[in-house]
């Protein structure tokens, strides 16, 4: 039975491995290596806990990526709802039994690992929606009958994540959900209507925000409002990036991160650290890798002969893009600080796991791109 | 099936169309991110780089080593020594209260000090070190180091601080240093500029006069600091430049001796080289231990100094004002001779007193001296003789000569506290008292009483300028290596051995008109010390080369009433405050002179018994050390 997951009548494991998108694999490995160097620098040039842990995680989850690639796409399609429900249950579990750290309840202990289900939900939602929409004709998408379930499917996790509270991830989940729904044919004017409603609801929403969330948003509009408090991170991050210059200060020479002026330098602000040390050209290079990854995923999607793969790849590529864009904009002072990791670069197991699972599914789509799913 | 395929293709097209649109959006977003990067890293790079450096670097100034003050022989009178200090950086202290509590168990740290430090913390930036204690004993310091792991935010430091001779023999010359006061900060721009914790500033004496030169230039320690202000590594150390050292003309050995002789007295000794003007000794008594001020004097010691009626804080040789008494008689005599109002052979009969306009003027010798000429008048210090001299001379001519020889103006320009004294004349009286001069005042001026106010160093200078043959000298206490020694021999030769009255071609200012007049006065002073009936005969030195000549003085500080005169009260029977001041001026050796001295003992009774014996011992010491001192001379010129 188990071998059945990996092989189809006409595709052996060897065949599958040969039909990998090796450029994508290369890009992911390259990104992984860069992330290790950045992590090493964030620990001031000592091969210490975060770097080691990041290395283990990258190695293990990269293996996940390869293994999932070998799964039959049909199997993935069939287990999509199941996967979504498992993650949803975990999210509910967080609400009930979660671990609280620095004021928010985001983690659940699974005996051997502390998991952040909200990160996995990012992928689960895409795969769920892709599964839901791939067979629905586009003219039916706007039928009220087919609207209710997808919206419920993404509003529940968004709510659960928002109350943790983790506004950043909630927004990211919402955005990726909306993108997939829109891609599958949802009419643009409905989005306009609903965004109008949303704008009207903003004042109500603000009253639900925690004080620190409010202050973050206010700080975004004026970082100097509270330079030692909420504005500190963004000011120091801009100083770090700006002082990097064209070629950067050099590997392990980033004074802002080395001297602890940079907050969260191994997680959300890893790009700041990288940018300080490698400058404008280094940042462009990193951005190029991300752009190429997104491009390869999109390409795999468009070459796929079934709509599930297509929707999934487009959805994942967009989600990947959103993570990168939100994180970079955030550390460059273009968006408020919301707490969004940079894929693969940032320290964090759940985020890495979710990206690797996502990439694995993409690769499976690539390998099985000729299959038409009934 | 057809419809399904169609639907499928339609859907595929729709998805791809929308994805294409979305990809365009993504490109736009990435471009905006690149633009932002360009703006931050290239356009605004300079601004952010300087902001980053501001984050990174922090500078600390280091107290420079204060200049040293040496005596003539290189003995360090004001030196720097290692002290053990405890510094604290407030932002590194997790809990101030518990730190203070711990400290109170380890070192001498009480509530008062705690309050002081809390006040100081508020004034300074949190990363600036604050000195908790600047003078820990060795046992406190070692205990601190033992418990250091338990107390965060403090740092034991070995620093340099001022160290003086604790015998205090030169306390008044050197002065002392202490922490800068608000007043110091207001008045001294340099101190305002380098106001580093631990910087001491001169409060008195030479420490004050040469403060700005002695402070030096502070060093700078540049550190890379992290976001919490913790020093990560030292990037740069600009060594400070230690302050200028000063060599004085003082002889510490003479200082010690003189200071010892004056113990328990309110007195001063002043010794001067009559040719170079070098001040060899300048002692004020009682003295104090200047080391007590360095780390802040405690209230009790301070009160003791202030309440002491002998006024230990006053630099008496420079700031003590006394009527010169009989010590002015050589000048009175010289003035009379120079102005041709009297001949040395003029005889005056002393009956113990004279009367003038119904007022009686007494001689110190009640029975009278009998017939006196000018030489014996000086020798025996006959007041009646000098009433007559003064009457003939008049106050204005006397005041010109007195001023010429150094009275009435500051002698050293190195001291803030020096006083100029008073040489009265008719104009002075109208200006300062408002009434006209009366003859009686001329008479008492002739014996150095009345309005005359002199400092001991002025008397010493007056003596020096007489003894060197009547030439002006510029007294100095700082050895600035421009001594006039090569001239000295020539100078002595000119005055003492050549008969003609030629001026030296050295640009020296001659203070006399006729050399013989000066010689006469010096000879009379020889008589006063070395001949029987001379006032300081009992204090003479007989050893060849040590024979000196001098004039006593006893200055009354109040008018003696007729009843007291009848009671024949001796000074010793009077209350301390009412006793006369004892004065003595001298030069030595008589043949081939080199030094002049003035001794003033407040309320010390008669000059002959109160001051002359001290002068004798000091002069002996000075003469013993003359060879040694001369040996040091050549060095001066090599170094120039």
GROMACS .gro file of C-alpha atoms in nm, chain B residues 87-493:
model
  407
  461UNK     CA    1   3.333   5.362   4.014
  462UNK     CA    2   2.977   5.284   3.923
  463UNK     CA    3   2.796   5.301   3.592
  464UNK     CA    4   2.433   5.359   3.692
  465UNK     CA    5   2.275   5.189   3.392
  466UNK     CA    6   2.463   4.869   3.468
  467UNK     CA    7   2.326   4.849   3.818
  468UNK     CA    8   2.020   4.622   3.833
  469UNK     CA    9   1.907   4.736   4.175
  470UNK     CA   10   2.045   5.053   4.326
  471UNK     CA   11   1.908   4.991   4.675
  472UNK     CA   12   2.053   4.646   4.711
  473UNK     CA   13   2.384   4.767   4.574
  474UNK     CA   14   2.400   5.038   4.838
  475UNK     CA   15   2.309   4.787   5.103
  476UNK     CA   16   2.582   4.550   4.992
  477UNK     CA   17   2.834   4.832   4.977
  478UNK     CA   18   2.755   4.947   5.328
  479UNK     CA   19   2.862   4.602   5.445
  480UNK     CA   20   3.187   4.603   5.252
  481UNK     CA   21   3.319   4.957   5.260
  482UNK     CA   22   3.264   5.273   5.459
  483UNK     CA   23   2.939   5.381   5.302
  484UNK     CA   24   2.677   5.560   5.503
  485UNK     CA   25   2.340   5.727   5.445
  486UNK     CA   26   2.497   6.066   5.381
  487UNK     CA   27   2.718   5.934   5.105
  488UNK     CA   28   2.424   5.746   4.961
  489UNK     CA   29   2.217   6.063   4.937
  490UNK     CA   30   2.505   6.246   4.773
  491UNK     CA   31   2.546   5.976   4.512
  492UNK     CA   32   2.175   5.956   4.436
  493UNK     CA   33   2.181   6.329   4.377
  494UNK     CA   34   2.477   6.290   4.144
  495UNK     CA   35   2.315   6.006   3.949
  496UNK     CA   36   2.026   6.231   3.861
  497UNK     CA   37   2.254   6.492   3.713
  498UNK     CA   38   2.455   6.262   3.491
  499UNK     CA   39   2.386   6.041   3.196
  500UNK     CA   40   2.326   5.679   3.292
  501UNK     CA   41   2.637   5.552   3.119
  502UNK     CA   42   2.873   5.803   3.273
  503UNK     CA   43   3.074   5.656   3.555
  504UNK     CA   44   3.014   5.795   3.899
  505UNK     CA   45   3.281   5.778   4.164
  506UNK     CA   46   3.135   5.621   4.474
  507UNK     CA   47   3.450   5.642   4.674
  508UNK     CA   48   3.777   5.791   4.557
  509UNK     CA   49   4.003   5.688   4.837
  510UNK     CA   50   3.954   5.336   4.958
  511UNK     CA   51   4.194   5.175   5.196
  512UNK     CA   52   4.379   4.870   5.077
  513UNK     CA   53   4.170   4.641   5.297
  514UNK     CA   54   3.846   4.789   5.166
  515UNK     CA   55   3.972   4.755   4.812
  516UNK     CA   56   4.071   4.393   4.851
  517UNK     CA   57   3.743   4.308   5.024
  518UNK     CA   58   3.559   4.474   4.735
  519UNK     CA   59   3.743   4.262   4.485
  520UNK     CA   60   3.653   3.955   4.682
  521UNK     CA   61   3.281   4.031   4.673
  522UNK     CA   62   3.280   4.180   4.328
  523UNK     CA   63   3.083   3.898   4.172
  524UNK     CA   64   2.793   3.979   4.404
  525UNK     CA   65   2.767   4.344   4.314
  526UNK     CA   66   2.691   4.442   3.960
  527UNK     CA   67   2.755   4.772   3.793
  528UNK     CA   68   3.052   4.879   4.000
  529UNK     CA   69   3.416   4.867   3.908
  530UNK     CA   70   3.719   4.895   4.134
  531UNK     CA   71   3.968   5.131   3.976
  532UNK     CA   72   4.328   5.209   4.052
  533UNK     CA   73   4.367   5.578   3.979
  534UNK     CA   74   4.610   5.857   4.044
  535UNK     CA   75   4.540   6.123   4.297
  536UNK     CA   76   4.724   6.413   4.453
  537UNK     CA   77   4.966   6.346   4.731
  538UNK     CA   78   5.136   6.611   4.940
  539UNK     CA   79   5.391   6.597   5.214
  540UNK     CA   80   5.176   6.552   5.514
  541UNK     CA   81   5.406   6.759   5.737
  542UNK     CA   82   5.238   7.057   5.573
  543UNK     CA   83   5.559   7.259   5.558
  544UNK     CA   84   5.474   7.380   5.207
  545UNK     CA   85   5.096   7.360   5.227
  546UNK     CA   86   5.047   7.730   5.184
  547UNK     CA   87   5.271   7.762   4.883
  548UNK     CA   88   5.135   7.461   4.704
  549UNK     CA   89   4.776   7.496   4.814
  550UNK     CA   90   4.559   7.195   4.750
  551UNK     CA   91   4.321   7.043   4.502
  552UNK     CA   92   3.967   6.924   4.543
  553UNK     CA   93   3.658   6.856   4.336
  554UNK     CA   94   3.546   7.147   4.122
  555UNK     CA   95   3.280   7.353   4.292
  556UNK     CA   96   2.996   7.534   4.121
  557UNK     CA   97   3.203   7.850   4.152
  558UNK     CA   98   3.504   7.690   3.987
  559UNK     CA   99   3.283   7.580   3.700
  560UNK     CA  100   3.150   7.930   3.661
  561UNK     CA  101   3.486   8.101   3.669
  562UNK     CA  102   3.707   7.860   3.484
  563UNK     CA  103   3.625   7.784   3.124
  564UNK     CA  104   3.877   7.502   3.100
  565UNK     CA  105   3.724   7.317   3.391
  566UNK     CA  106   3.381   7.361   3.241
  567UNK     CA  107   3.512   7.214   2.920
  568UNK     CA  108   3.670   6.905   3.071
  569UNK     CA  109   3.441   6.836   3.360
  570UNK     CA  110   3.520   6.469   3.401
  571UNK     CA  111   3.424   6.286   3.717
  572UNK     CA  112   3.734   6.267   3.929
  573UNK     CA  113   3.895   6.579   3.789
  574UNK     CA  114   4.046   6.785   4.067
  575UNK     CA  115   4.100   7.153   4.053
  576UNK     CA  116   4.342   7.374   4.242
  577UNK     CA  117   4.181   7.573   4.520
  578UNK     CA  118   4.472   7.763   4.661
  579UNK     CA  119   4.836   7.853   4.626
  580UNK     CA  120   5.027   7.739   4.320
  581UNK     CA  121   4.771   7.466   4.257
  582UNK     CA  122   4.523   7.741   4.187
  583UNK     CA  123   4.755   7.982   4.009
  584UNK     CA  124   4.883   7.725   3.763
  585UNK     CA  125   4.574   7.509   3.764
  586UNK     CA  126   4.503   7.531   3.394
  587UNK     CA  127   4.860   7.444   3.303
  588UNK     CA  128   4.883   7.160   3.551
  589UNK     CA  129   4.556   6.989   3.457
  590UNK     CA  130   4.686   6.862   3.123
  591UNK     CA  131   4.480   6.734   2.834
  592UNK     CA  132   4.233   6.455   2.900
  593UNK     CA  133   4.264   6.129   2.714
  594UNK     CA  134   3.977   5.978   2.525
  595UNK     CA  135   3.868   5.621   2.540
  596UNK     CA  136   3.643   5.525   2.255
  597UNK     CA  137   3.430   5.218   2.301
  598UNK     CA  138   3.195   5.022   2.088
  599UNK     CA  139   2.883   4.977   2.294
  600UNK     CA  140   2.586   4.753   2.244
  601UNK     CA  141   2.221   4.847   2.261
  602UNK     CA  142   2.229   4.817   2.639
  603UNK     CA  143   2.524   5.052   2.674
  604UNK     CA  144   2.760   4.774   2.768
  605UNK     CA  145   3.113   4.832   2.646
  606UNK     CA  146   3.199   4.565   2.391
  607UNK     CA  147   3.548   4.658   2.291
  608UNK     CA  148   3.788   4.945   2.312
  609UNK     CA  149   3.839   5.092   1.968
  610UNK     CA  150   4.071   5.374   2.038
  611UNK     CA  151   4.268   5.517   2.322
  612UNK     CA  152   4.393   5.868   2.284
  613UNK     CA  153   4.643   5.909   2.562
  614UNK     CA  154   4.595   6.217   2.767
  615UNK     CA  155   4.880   6.460   2.803
  616UNK     CA  156   4.986   6.503   3.161
  617UNK     CA  157   4.992   6.853   3.296
  618UNK     CA  158   5.296   7.077   3.308
  619UNK     CA  159   5.539   7.011   3.589
  620UNK     CA  160   5.671   7.299   3.791
  621UNK     CA  161   5.998   7.330   3.971
  622UNK     CA  162   5.994   7.580   4.249
  623UNK     CA  163   6.286   7.763   4.402
  624UNK     CA  164   6.186   7.629   4.743
  625UNK     CA  165   6.424   7.415   4.946
  626UNK     CA  166   6.215   7.148   5.110
  627UNK     CA  167   6.474   7.083   5.384
  628UNK     CA  168   6.466   7.446   5.491
  629UNK     CA  169   6.089   7.437   5.476
  630UNK     CA  170   6.083   7.139   5.709
  631UNK     CA  171   6.318   7.299   5.957
  632UNK     CA  172   6.141   7.635   5.957
  633UNK     CA  173   5.802   7.472   5.982
  634UNK     CA  174   5.924   7.275   6.281
  635UNK     CA  175   6.060   7.587   6.450
  636UNK     CA  176   5.730   7.767   6.406
  637UNK     CA  177   5.519   7.489   6.543
  638UNK     CA  178   5.245   7.604   6.781
  639UNK     CA  179   5.311   7.961   6.675
  640UNK     CA  180   5.120   8.186   6.444
  641UNK     CA  181   5.417   8.290   6.239
  642UNK     CA  182   5.591   8.302   5.907
  643UNK     CA  183   5.940   8.262   5.770
  644UNK     CA  184   6.055   8.390   5.437
  645UNK     CA  185   6.400   8.334   5.286
  646UNK     CA  186   6.512   8.484   4.959
  647UNK     CA  187   6.820   8.476   4.738
  648UNK     CA  188   6.920   8.840   4.729
  649UNK     CA  189   7.053   8.824   4.373
  650UNK     CA  190   6.825   8.588   4.188
  651UNK     CA  191   6.516   8.668   4.389
  652UNK     CA  192   6.459   8.295   4.435
  653UNK     CA  193   6.233   8.233   4.727
  654UNK     CA  194   6.416   7.962   4.918
  655UNK     CA  195   6.165   7.922   5.191
  656UNK     CA  196   5.816   8.045   5.254
  657UNK     CA  197   5.660   7.897   5.562
  658UNK     CA  198   5.334   7.980   5.728
  659UNK     CA  199   5.236   7.846   6.064
  660UNK     CA  200   5.025   7.683   6.188
  661UNK     CA  201   4.982   7.464   5.889
  662UNK     CA  202   4.738   7.197   5.778
  663UNK     CA  203   4.749   6.869   5.596
  664UNK     CA  204   4.649   6.943   5.237
  665UNK     CA  205   4.588   6.573   5.170
  666UNK     CA  206   4.269   6.602   5.369
  667UNK     CA  207   4.118   6.826   5.103
  668UNK     CA  208   4.193   6.599   4.810
  669UNK     CA  209   3.914   6.355   4.884
  670UNK     CA  210   3.687   6.607   5.049
  671UNK     CA  211   3.765   6.727   5.399
  672UNK     CA  212   3.534   6.610   5.674
  673UNK     CA  213   3.327   6.857   5.865
  674UNK     CA  214   3.513   6.824   6.193
  675UNK     CA  215   3.857   6.889   6.040
  676UNK     CA  216   3.713   7.180   5.848
  677UNK     CA  217   3.558   7.332   6.158
  678UNK     CA  218   3.885   7.289   6.345
  679UNK     CA  219   4.068   7.481   6.074
  680UNK     CA  220   3.812   7.758   6.068
  681UNK     CA  221   3.783   7.797   6.444
  682UNK     CA  222   4.157   7.798   6.509
  683UNK     CA  223   4.236   8.156   6.611
  684UNK     CA  224   4.584   8.121   6.464
  685UNK     CA  225   4.421   8.103   6.124
  686UNK     CA  226   4.600   7.807   5.969
  687UNK     CA  227   4.443   7.860   5.627
  688UNK     CA  228   4.599   8.201   5.574
  689UNK     CA  229   4.925   8.211   5.383
  690UNK     CA  230   5.088   8.451   5.628
  691UNK     CA  231   5.412   8.538   5.444
  692UNK     CA  232   5.202   8.670   5.157
  693UNK     CA  233   4.868   8.758   5.307
  694UNK     CA  234   4.955   8.845   5.665
  695UNK     CA  235   4.969   9.221   5.720
  696UNK     CA  236   5.182   9.357   6.002
  697UNK     CA  237   5.322   9.693   6.097
  698UNK     CA  238   5.694   9.656   6.015
  699UNK     CA  239   5.799   9.804   6.349
  700UNK     CA  240   6.169   9.867   6.389
  701UNK     CA  241   6.254   9.656   6.085
  702UNK     CA  242   6.177   9.962   5.879
  703UNK     CA  243   6.451  10.164   6.046
  704UNK     CA  244   6.722  10.072   5.793
  705UNK     CA  245   6.499  10.214   5.521
  706UNK     CA  246   6.421  10.525   5.724
  707UNK     CA  247   6.790  10.581   5.780
  708UNK     CA  248   6.874  10.517   5.415
  709UNK     CA  249   6.598  10.750   5.302
  710UNK     CA  250   6.729  11.026   5.527
  711UNK     CA  251   7.082  10.979   5.397
  712UNK     CA  252   6.978  10.961   5.036
  713UNK     CA  253   6.772  11.274   5.071
  714UNK     CA  254   7.054  11.450   5.257
  715UNK     CA  255   6.830  11.543   5.548
  716UNK     CA  256   7.073  11.406   5.800
  717UNK     CA  257   7.429  11.303   5.836
  718UNK     CA  258   7.529  10.970   5.985
  719UNK     CA  259   7.713  11.168   6.250
  720UNK     CA  260   7.406  11.350   6.379
  721UNK     CA  261   7.375  11.300   6.752
  722UNK     CA  262   7.038  11.274   6.924
  723UNK     CA  263   6.996  11.233   7.295
  724UNK     CA  264   6.746  10.966   7.394
  725UNK     CA  265   6.583  11.017   7.733
  726UNK     CA  266   6.332  10.741   7.685
  727UNK     CA  267   6.069  10.971   7.542
  728UNK     CA  268   6.009  11.293   7.361
  729UNK     CA  269   5.718  11.529   7.365
  730UNK     CA  270   5.558  11.685   7.064
  731UNK     CA  271   5.254  11.911   7.076
  732UNK     CA  272   5.166  11.776   7.419
  733UNK     CA  273   5.186  11.416   7.303
  734UNK     CA  274   5.449  11.186   7.450
  735UNK     CA  275   5.634  10.946   7.224
  736UNK     CA  276   5.811  10.670   7.406
  737UNK     CA  277   6.128  10.480   7.327
  738UNK     CA  278   6.111  10.109   7.390
  739UNK     CA  279   6.391  10.158   7.645
  740UNK     CA  280   6.230  10.346   7.925
  741UNK     CA  281   6.554  10.478   8.069
  742UNK     CA  282   6.665  10.602   7.732
  743UNK     CA  283   6.969  10.521   7.521
  744UNK     CA  284   7.161  10.839   7.591
  745UNK     CA  285   7.354  10.995   7.309
  746UNK     CA  286   7.300  10.817   6.980
  747UNK     CA  287   7.441  10.860   6.634
  748UNK     CA  288   7.275  10.700   6.333
  749UNK     CA  289   7.477  10.379   6.349
  750UNK     CA  290   7.406  10.323   6.718
  751UNK     CA  291   7.048  10.434   6.661
  752UNK     CA  292   7.004  10.147   6.420
  753UNK     CA  293   7.214   9.908   6.622
  754UNK     CA  294   7.023   9.962   6.942
  755UNK     CA  295   6.701  10.042   6.763
  756UNK     CA  296   6.652  10.370   6.939
  757UNK     CA  297   6.301  10.496   6.878
  758UNK     CA  298   6.372  10.850   6.985
  759UNK     CA  299   6.653  10.876   6.731
  760UNK     CA  300   6.418  10.767   6.455
  761UNK     CA  301   6.142  11.004   6.569
  762UNK     CA  302   6.394  11.272   6.492
  763UNK     CA  303   6.498  11.117   6.160
  764UNK     CA  304   6.136  11.082   6.054
  765UNK     CA  305   6.052  11.435   6.163
  766UNK     CA  306   6.323  11.570   5.940
  767UNK     CA  307   6.254  11.334   5.653
  768UNK     CA  308   5.880  11.361   5.630
  769UNK     CA  309   5.639  11.087   5.537
  770UNK     CA  310   5.633  11.143   5.162
  771UNK     CA  311   6.006  11.098   5.112
  772UNK     CA  312   6.001  10.796   5.341
  773UNK     CA  313   5.718  10.644   5.144
  774UNK     CA  314   5.908  10.687   4.815
  775UNK     CA  315   6.210  10.499   4.950
  776UNK     CA  316   5.995  10.232   5.113
  777UNK     CA  317   5.809  10.168   4.790
  778UNK     CA  318   6.137  10.161   4.598
  779UNK     CA  319   6.262   9.886   4.820
  780UNK     CA  320   5.954   9.675   4.777
  781UNK     CA  321   5.699   9.773   5.038
  782UNK     CA  322   5.339   9.845   4.949
  783UNK     CA  323   5.316   9.622   4.642
  784UNK     CA  324   5.282   9.255   4.565
  785UNK     CA  325   5.609   9.067   4.554
  786UNK     CA  326   5.518   8.743   4.381
  787UNK     CA  327   5.264   8.738   4.106
  788UNK     CA  328   5.196   8.371   4.146
  789UNK     CA  329   4.937   8.385   4.418
  790UNK     CA  330   4.578   8.495   4.423
  791UNK     CA  331   4.589   8.543   4.798
  792UNK     CA  332   4.889   8.778   4.813
  793UNK     CA  333   4.823   9.121   4.965
  794UNK     CA  334   4.996   9.444   4.876
  795UNK     CA  335   4.997   9.614   5.216
  796UNK     CA  336   5.009   9.985   5.283
  797UNK     CA  337   5.286  10.241   5.261
  798UNK     CA  338   5.121  10.556   5.385
  799UNK     CA  339   5.183  10.911   5.266
  800UNK     CA  340   4.989  11.232   5.278
  801UNK     CA  341   4.794  11.165   4.960
  802UNK     CA  342   4.716  10.813   5.069
  803UNK     CA  343   4.571  10.937   5.395
  804UNK     CA  344   4.347  11.194   5.233
  805UNK     CA  345   4.227  10.939   4.984
  806UNK     CA  346   4.173  10.652   5.222
  807UNK     CA  347   4.112  10.805   5.563
  808UNK     CA  348   3.984  11.142   5.448
  809UNK     CA  349   4.180  11.359   5.687
  810UNK     CA  350   4.509  11.541   5.657
  811UNK     CA  351   4.843  11.402   5.768
  812UNK     CA  352   4.967  11.506   6.112
  813UNK     CA  353   5.325  11.522   6.228
  814UNK     CA  354   5.275  11.270   6.506
  815UNK     CA  355   5.192  11.013   6.243
  816UNK     CA  356   5.521  11.083   6.073
  817UNK     CA  357   5.702  11.010   6.398
  818UNK     CA  358   5.543  10.674   6.457
  819UNK     CA  359   5.585  10.591   6.088
  820UNK     CA  360   5.959  10.639   6.150
  821UNK     CA  361   5.948  10.336   6.380
  822UNK     CA  362   5.722  10.137   6.148
  823UNK     CA  363   5.398  10.187   6.335
  824UNK     CA  364   5.081  10.367   6.241
  825UNK     CA  365   4.940  10.308   5.898
  826UNK     CA  366   5.225  10.092   5.775
  827UNK     CA  367   5.111   9.747   5.675
  828UNK     CA  368   5.363   9.504   5.532
  829UNK     CA  369   5.372   9.140   5.448
  830UNK     CA  370   5.667   8.928   5.563
  831UNK     CA  371   5.776   8.868   5.204
  832UNK     CA  372   5.790   9.243   5.144
  833UNK     CA  373   6.020   9.280   5.443
  834UNK     CA  374   6.232   8.997   5.308
  835UNK     CA  375   6.249   9.163   4.967
  836UNK     CA  376   6.336   9.496   5.127
  837UNK     CA  377   6.619   9.330   5.316
  838UNK     CA  378   6.735   9.153   5.000
  839UNK     CA  379   6.741   9.468   4.795
  840UNK     CA  380   6.945   9.641   5.062
  841UNK     CA  381   7.185   9.350   5.104
  842UNK     CA  382   7.251   9.303   4.733
  843UNK     CA  383   7.381   9.657   4.720
  844UNK     CA  384   7.059   9.831   4.643
  845UNK     CA  385   6.950   9.678   4.318
  846UNK     CA  386   6.604   9.579   4.214
  847UNK     CA  387   6.538   9.208   4.197
  848UNK     CA  388   6.235   9.021   4.075
  849UNK     CA  389   6.147   8.759   4.332
  850UNK     CA  390   6.018   8.433   4.197
  851UNK     CA  391   5.903   8.102   4.332
  852UNK     CA  392   5.872   7.914   4.005
  853UNK     CA  393   6.206   7.809   3.865
  854UNK     CA  394   6.149   7.904   3.506
  855UNK     CA  395   6.515   7.843   3.429
  856UNK     CA  396   6.613   8.200   3.364
  857UNK     CA  397   6.823   8.265   3.669
  858UNK     CA  398   7.079   8.542   3.662
  859UNK     CA  399   7.362   8.354   3.832
  860UNK     CA  400   7.650   8.447   3.596
  861UNK     CA  401   7.578   8.804   3.680
  862UNK     CA  402   7.590   8.749   4.051
  863UNK     CA  403   7.967   8.736   4.090
  864UNK     CA  404   8.017   9.041   3.879
  865UNK     CA  405   7.746   9.216   4.069
  866UNK     CA  406   7.899   9.144   4.408
  867UNK     CA  407   8.237   9.253   4.285
   0.00000   0.00000   0.00000
